[in-house]
Tab-separated table of C-alpha atoms in Angstrom:
chain	number	residue	atom	x	y	z
G	1	UNK	CA	-36.779	78.349	22.921
G	2	UNK	CA	-37.319	78.800	26.693
G	3	UNK	CA	-38.363	75.153	26.833
G	4	UNK	CA	-34.774	73.966	26.366
G	5	UNK	CA	-33.607	74.746	29.958
G	6	UNK	CA	-36.627	72.834	31.237
G	7	UNK	CA	-35.780	69.891	29.002
G	8	UNK	CA	-32.199	69.939	30.279
G	9	UNK	CA	-33.431	70.019	33.893
G	10	UNK	CA	-35.712	67.049	33.219
G	11	UNK	CA	-32.878	65.068	31.712
G	12	UNK	CA	-30.659	65.796	34.683
G	13	UNK	CA	-33.470	64.857	37.066
G	14	UNK	CA	-33.748	61.354	35.610
G	15	UNK	CA	-31.392	59.196	37.671
G	16	UNK	CA	-28.753	57.307	35.790
G	17	UNK	CA	-29.936	53.967	37.170
G	18	UNK	CA	-33.272	54.458	35.343
G	19	UNK	CA	-31.499	53.546	32.124
G	20	UNK	CA	-29.657	50.566	33.588
G	21	UNK	CA	-31.062	47.029	33.916
G	22	UNK	CA	-31.900	46.260	37.546
G	23	UNK	CA	-29.669	43.912	39.478
G	24	UNK	CA	-31.411	40.651	40.186
G	25	UNK	CA	-30.221	38.196	42.821
G	26	UNK	CA	-30.862	34.613	41.720
G	27	UNK	CA	-30.979	31.575	44.026
G	28	UNK	CA	-28.268	29.052	43.364
G	29	UNK	CA	-30.764	26.469	42.243
G	30	UNK	CA	-32.108	28.507	39.271
G	31	UNK	CA	-30.914	27.172	35.943
G	32	UNK	CA	-28.909	29.148	33.381
G	33	UNK	CA	-31.852	29.263	30.970
G	34	UNK	CA	-33.977	31.011	33.604
G	35	UNK	CA	-31.191	33.555	34.170
G	36	UNK	CA	-31.018	34.320	30.451
G	37	UNK	CA	-34.789	34.759	30.328
G	38	UNK	CA	-34.689	37.170	33.248
G	39	UNK	CA	-31.858	39.145	31.627
G	40	UNK	CA	-33.891	39.547	28.454
G	41	UNK	CA	-36.876	40.812	30.426
G	42	UNK	CA	-34.639	43.268	32.266
G	43	UNK	CA	-33.291	44.635	28.970
G	44	UNK	CA	-36.804	45.069	27.589
G	45	UNK	CA	-37.904	46.965	30.714
G	46	UNK	CA	-34.836	49.205	30.593
G	47	UNK	CA	-35.313	49.937	26.873
G	48	UNK	CA	-38.997	50.724	27.401
G	49	UNK	CA	-38.141	53.118	30.215
G	50	UNK	CA	-35.577	54.921	28.091
G	51	UNK	CA	-38.035	55.215	25.184
G	52	UNK	CA	-40.630	56.699	27.533
G	53	UNK	CA	-38.216	59.409	28.672
G	54	UNK	CA	-37.391	60.234	25.058
G	55	UNK	CA	-41.101	60.521	24.325
G	56	UNK	CA	-41.528	63.057	27.120
G	57	UNK	CA	-38.576	65.100	25.879
G	58	UNK	CA	-39.899	65.038	22.334
G	59	UNK	CA	-43.291	66.315	23.501
G	60	UNK	CA	-41.583	69.267	25.179
G	61	UNK	CA	-39.463	70.217	22.171
G	62	UNK	CA	-40.786	72.984	19.910
G	63	UNK	CA	-42.034	71.843	16.515
G	64	UNK	CA	-40.928	73.524	13.296
G	65	UNK	CA	-42.643	73.210	9.913
G	66	UNK	CA	-40.743	71.058	7.435
G	67	UNK	CA	-40.207	73.477	4.602
G	68	UNK	CA	-37.431	74.655	2.331
G	69	UNK	CA	-35.583	77.871	3.044
G	70	UNK	CA	-34.922	79.639	6.311
G	71	UNK	CA	-36.582	78.378	9.489
G	72	UNK	CA	-37.331	81.982	10.435
G	73	UNK	CA	-38.230	83.139	6.948
G	74	UNK	CA	-41.017	85.298	8.355
G	75	UNK	CA	-38.369	87.434	10.067
G	76	UNK	CA	-36.351	88.095	6.901
G	77	UNK	CA	-36.567	91.591	5.416
G	78	UNK	CA	-39.194	91.972	2.705
G	79	UNK	CA	-37.979	91.553	-0.878
G	80	UNK	CA	-37.734	94.870	-2.672
G	81	UNK	CA	-40.165	95.326	-5.559
G	82	UNK	CA	-38.820	96.382	-8.983
G	83	UNK	CA	-40.532	99.758	-8.606
G	84	UNK	CA	-38.649	100.328	-5.347
G	85	UNK	CA	-35.271	99.079	-6.608
G	86	UNK	CA	-32.255	101.084	-5.473
G	87	UNK	CA	-29.914	101.424	-8.455
G	88	UNK	CA	-26.468	102.983	-8.608
G	89	UNK	CA	-26.828	105.006	-11.791
G	90	UNK	CA	-23.080	105.518	-12.224
G	91	UNK	CA	-22.426	101.779	-12.241
G	92	UNK	CA	-25.467	101.173	-14.438
G	93	UNK	CA	-24.209	103.639	-17.055
G	94	UNK	CA	-20.751	102.038	-17.199
G	95	UNK	CA	-19.878	100.371	-20.492
G	96	UNK	CA	-19.189	97.046	-18.796
G	97	UNK	CA	-22.624	96.803	-17.212
G	98	UNK	CA	-24.366	98.071	-20.337
G	99	UNK	CA	-22.663	95.370	-22.423
G	100	UNK	CA	-23.701	92.664	-19.972
G	101	UNK	CA	-27.224	94.031	-19.806
G	102	UNK	CA	-27.411	93.850	-23.584
G	103	UNK	CA	-26.155	90.260	-23.401
G	104	UNK	CA	-28.949	89.355	-20.967
G	105	UNK	CA	-31.537	90.830	-23.326
G	106	UNK	CA	-30.041	88.684	-26.076
G	107	UNK	CA	-30.333	85.625	-23.826
G	108	UNK	CA	-34.011	86.350	-23.359
G	109	UNK	CA	-34.529	86.769	-27.090
G	110	UNK	CA	-32.773	83.441	-27.597
G	111	UNK	CA	-35.171	81.731	-25.191
G	112	UNK	CA	-38.145	83.266	-26.993
G	113	UNK	CA	-36.702	82.006	-30.281
G	114	UNK	CA	-36.373	78.484	-28.859
G	115	UNK	CA	-40.000	78.568	-27.761
G	116	UNK	CA	-41.095	79.541	-31.278
G	117	UNK	CA	-38.992	76.829	-32.901
G	118	UNK	CA	-40.327	74.167	-30.573
G	119	UNK	CA	-43.905	75.265	-31.243
G	120	UNK	CA	-43.303	74.867	-34.987
G	121	UNK	CA	-41.373	71.586	-34.787
G	122	UNK	CA	-41.728	69.289	-31.781
G	123	UNK	CA	-38.604	67.353	-32.828
G	124	UNK	CA	-36.262	70.295	-33.356
G	125	UNK	CA	-32.754	69.847	-31.921
G	126	UNK	CA	-32.703	72.165	-28.931
G	127	UNK	CA	-29.863	70.589	-26.992
G	128	UNK	CA	-27.048	72.018	-29.130
G	129	UNK	CA	-28.779	75.414	-29.214
G	130	UNK	CA	-29.150	75.537	-25.450
G	131	UNK	CA	-25.499	74.672	-24.879
G	132	UNK	CA	-24.365	77.275	-27.399
G	133	UNK	CA	-26.805	80.147	-26.820
G	134	UNK	CA	-27.244	79.690	-23.067
G	135	UNK	CA	-23.746	78.876	-21.889
G	136	UNK	CA	-24.084	78.693	-18.105
G	137	UNK	CA	-20.617	80.058	-17.347
G	138	UNK	CA	-20.990	83.155	-19.537
G	139	UNK	CA	-24.558	83.676	-18.397
G	140	UNK	CA	-23.529	83.562	-14.746
G	141	UNK	CA	-20.848	86.200	-15.318
G	142	UNK	CA	-23.316	88.517	-17.023
G	143	UNK	CA	-25.907	88.104	-14.277
G	144	UNK	CA	-23.387	88.742	-11.519
G	145	UNK	CA	-22.043	91.896	-13.166
G	146	UNK	CA	-25.411	93.532	-13.768
G	147	UNK	CA	-26.470	92.627	-10.241
G	148	UNK	CA	-23.759	94.893	-8.819
G	149	UNK	CA	-25.798	97.999	-9.698
G	150	UNK	CA	-28.303	97.232	-6.929
G	151	UNK	CA	-28.192	97.898	-3.209
G	152	UNK	CA	-28.019	94.975	-0.804
G	153	UNK	CA	-31.726	95.265	-0.030
G	154	UNK	CA	-32.637	95.170	-3.709
G	155	UNK	CA	-30.378	92.184	-4.300
G	156	UNK	CA	-32.601	90.122	-2.016
G	157	UNK	CA	-35.020	90.104	-4.926
G	158	UNK	CA	-32.599	89.919	-7.840
G	159	UNK	CA	-30.463	87.177	-6.282
G	160	UNK	CA	-33.527	84.959	-6.159
G	161	UNK	CA	-34.194	85.510	-9.870
G	162	UNK	CA	-30.551	84.863	-10.774
G	163	UNK	CA	-30.648	81.512	-8.997
G	164	UNK	CA	-33.876	80.601	-10.769
G	165	UNK	CA	-32.438	81.456	-14.194
G	166	UNK	CA	-29.267	79.426	-13.709
G	167	UNK	CA	-31.195	76.460	-12.358
G	168	UNK	CA	-33.708	76.597	-15.213
G	169	UNK	CA	-30.935	76.629	-17.816
G	170	UNK	CA	-29.294	73.562	-16.272
G	171	UNK	CA	-32.620	71.735	-16.132
G	172	UNK	CA	-33.460	72.774	-19.692
G	173	UNK	CA	-30.158	71.416	-20.981
G	174	UNK	CA	-30.843	68.070	-19.316
G	175	UNK	CA	-34.430	67.959	-20.599
G	176	UNK	CA	-33.502	68.664	-24.231
G	177	UNK	CA	-30.878	65.921	-24.396
G	178	UNK	CA	-32.044	62.864	-26.322
G	179	UNK	CA	-30.499	59.876	-28.018
G	180	UNK	CA	-29.883	60.072	-31.786
G	181	UNK	CA	-32.684	58.552	-33.809
G	182	UNK	CA	-35.276	58.805	-31.026
G	183	UNK	CA	-38.422	60.883	-31.084
G	184	UNK	CA	-39.314	63.392	-28.419
G	185	UNK	CA	-42.317	62.131	-26.481
G	186	UNK	CA	-45.384	64.234	-25.718
G	187	UNK	CA	-44.467	64.160	-22.040
G	188	UNK	CA	-40.969	65.469	-22.733
G	189	UNK	CA	-42.383	68.075	-25.123
G	190	UNK	CA	-44.684	69.434	-22.408
G	191	UNK	CA	-41.811	69.476	-19.929
G	192	UNK	CA	-39.483	71.436	-22.231
G	193	UNK	CA	-42.266	73.851	-23.194
G	194	UNK	CA	-42.963	74.518	-19.531
G	195	UNK	CA	-39.294	75.092	-18.690
G	196	UNK	CA	-38.797	77.480	-21.606
G	197	UNK	CA	-41.840	79.484	-20.559
G	198	UNK	CA	-40.596	79.654	-16.971
G	199	UNK	CA	-37.104	80.720	-18.062
G	200	UNK	CA	-38.490	83.382	-20.383
G	201	UNK	CA	-40.570	84.790	-17.515
G	202	UNK	CA	-37.557	84.828	-15.175
G	203	UNK	CA	-35.496	86.873	-17.648
G	204	UNK	CA	-38.424	89.263	-18.112
G	205	UNK	CA	-38.806	89.692	-14.345
G	206	UNK	CA	-35.115	90.446	-13.894
G	207	UNK	CA	-35.164	93.082	-16.629
G	208	UNK	CA	-38.011	94.923	-14.873
G	209	UNK	CA	-35.486	95.947	-12.191
G	210	UNK	CA	-33.503	98.047	-14.704
C-alpha cells in the first residue's frame, strides 16, 4: 500500500487548469457556429486529458483478485482440524448441550431418510418434510448451542460448517417446492439429490468435531 502516497502526490502535482477547457479568444468576425464548434473541441480535449490522468492513477493502484471472502484470506489463522479441536468438556457434558447434540444427530438421520425416499420415488413430496423435519429456526438454535463447547480457534472451522448447513437447508426447501399436479423434472431431481448429499456430508463433518 506504499503506492498510495505516490498516487496522492501525482494527483496534487496535476495543475487544476489541466482539467479545465482552455480559454480561447475569438475575433469579432467569427460566427456563433464556429464558436460552438471550438467549444466542443475544447471539451473533448479536456475530457481526454482527464481520462489520461485517471489511466495513469489506475496503473499505479495495486490490483486485488476478485474473489469471495476476505481480501487478506491468506493471513487468517488456519482452520482447526477436528482432531485438534479444543472442547470444553464441562459444557459438552451439560444436559442442554447433550440434548441439542442428539437433536443434530436426528437432523442428520432425517436427511439420510430423505435421500433414501427420493431414491425410491422421484416424485415423493419432500417440501412438507423439509419444512417439518428441518425447521431452520430450531436447527439454528441447536447448532449455536453445541458450538459453544469449542474454543474461538476451533469455531473458525465449525462456524463455516454451520453456515453451510443453514444455507443448504434454505436452498433445499426452495428446490423441493413444486406446484400441485406437476411432475418433478430430471434436472430438478438431480439438483435435489445433490443438495441432500451435500447437506448430509455437512452434518457428518460437524459431528466429527465432537
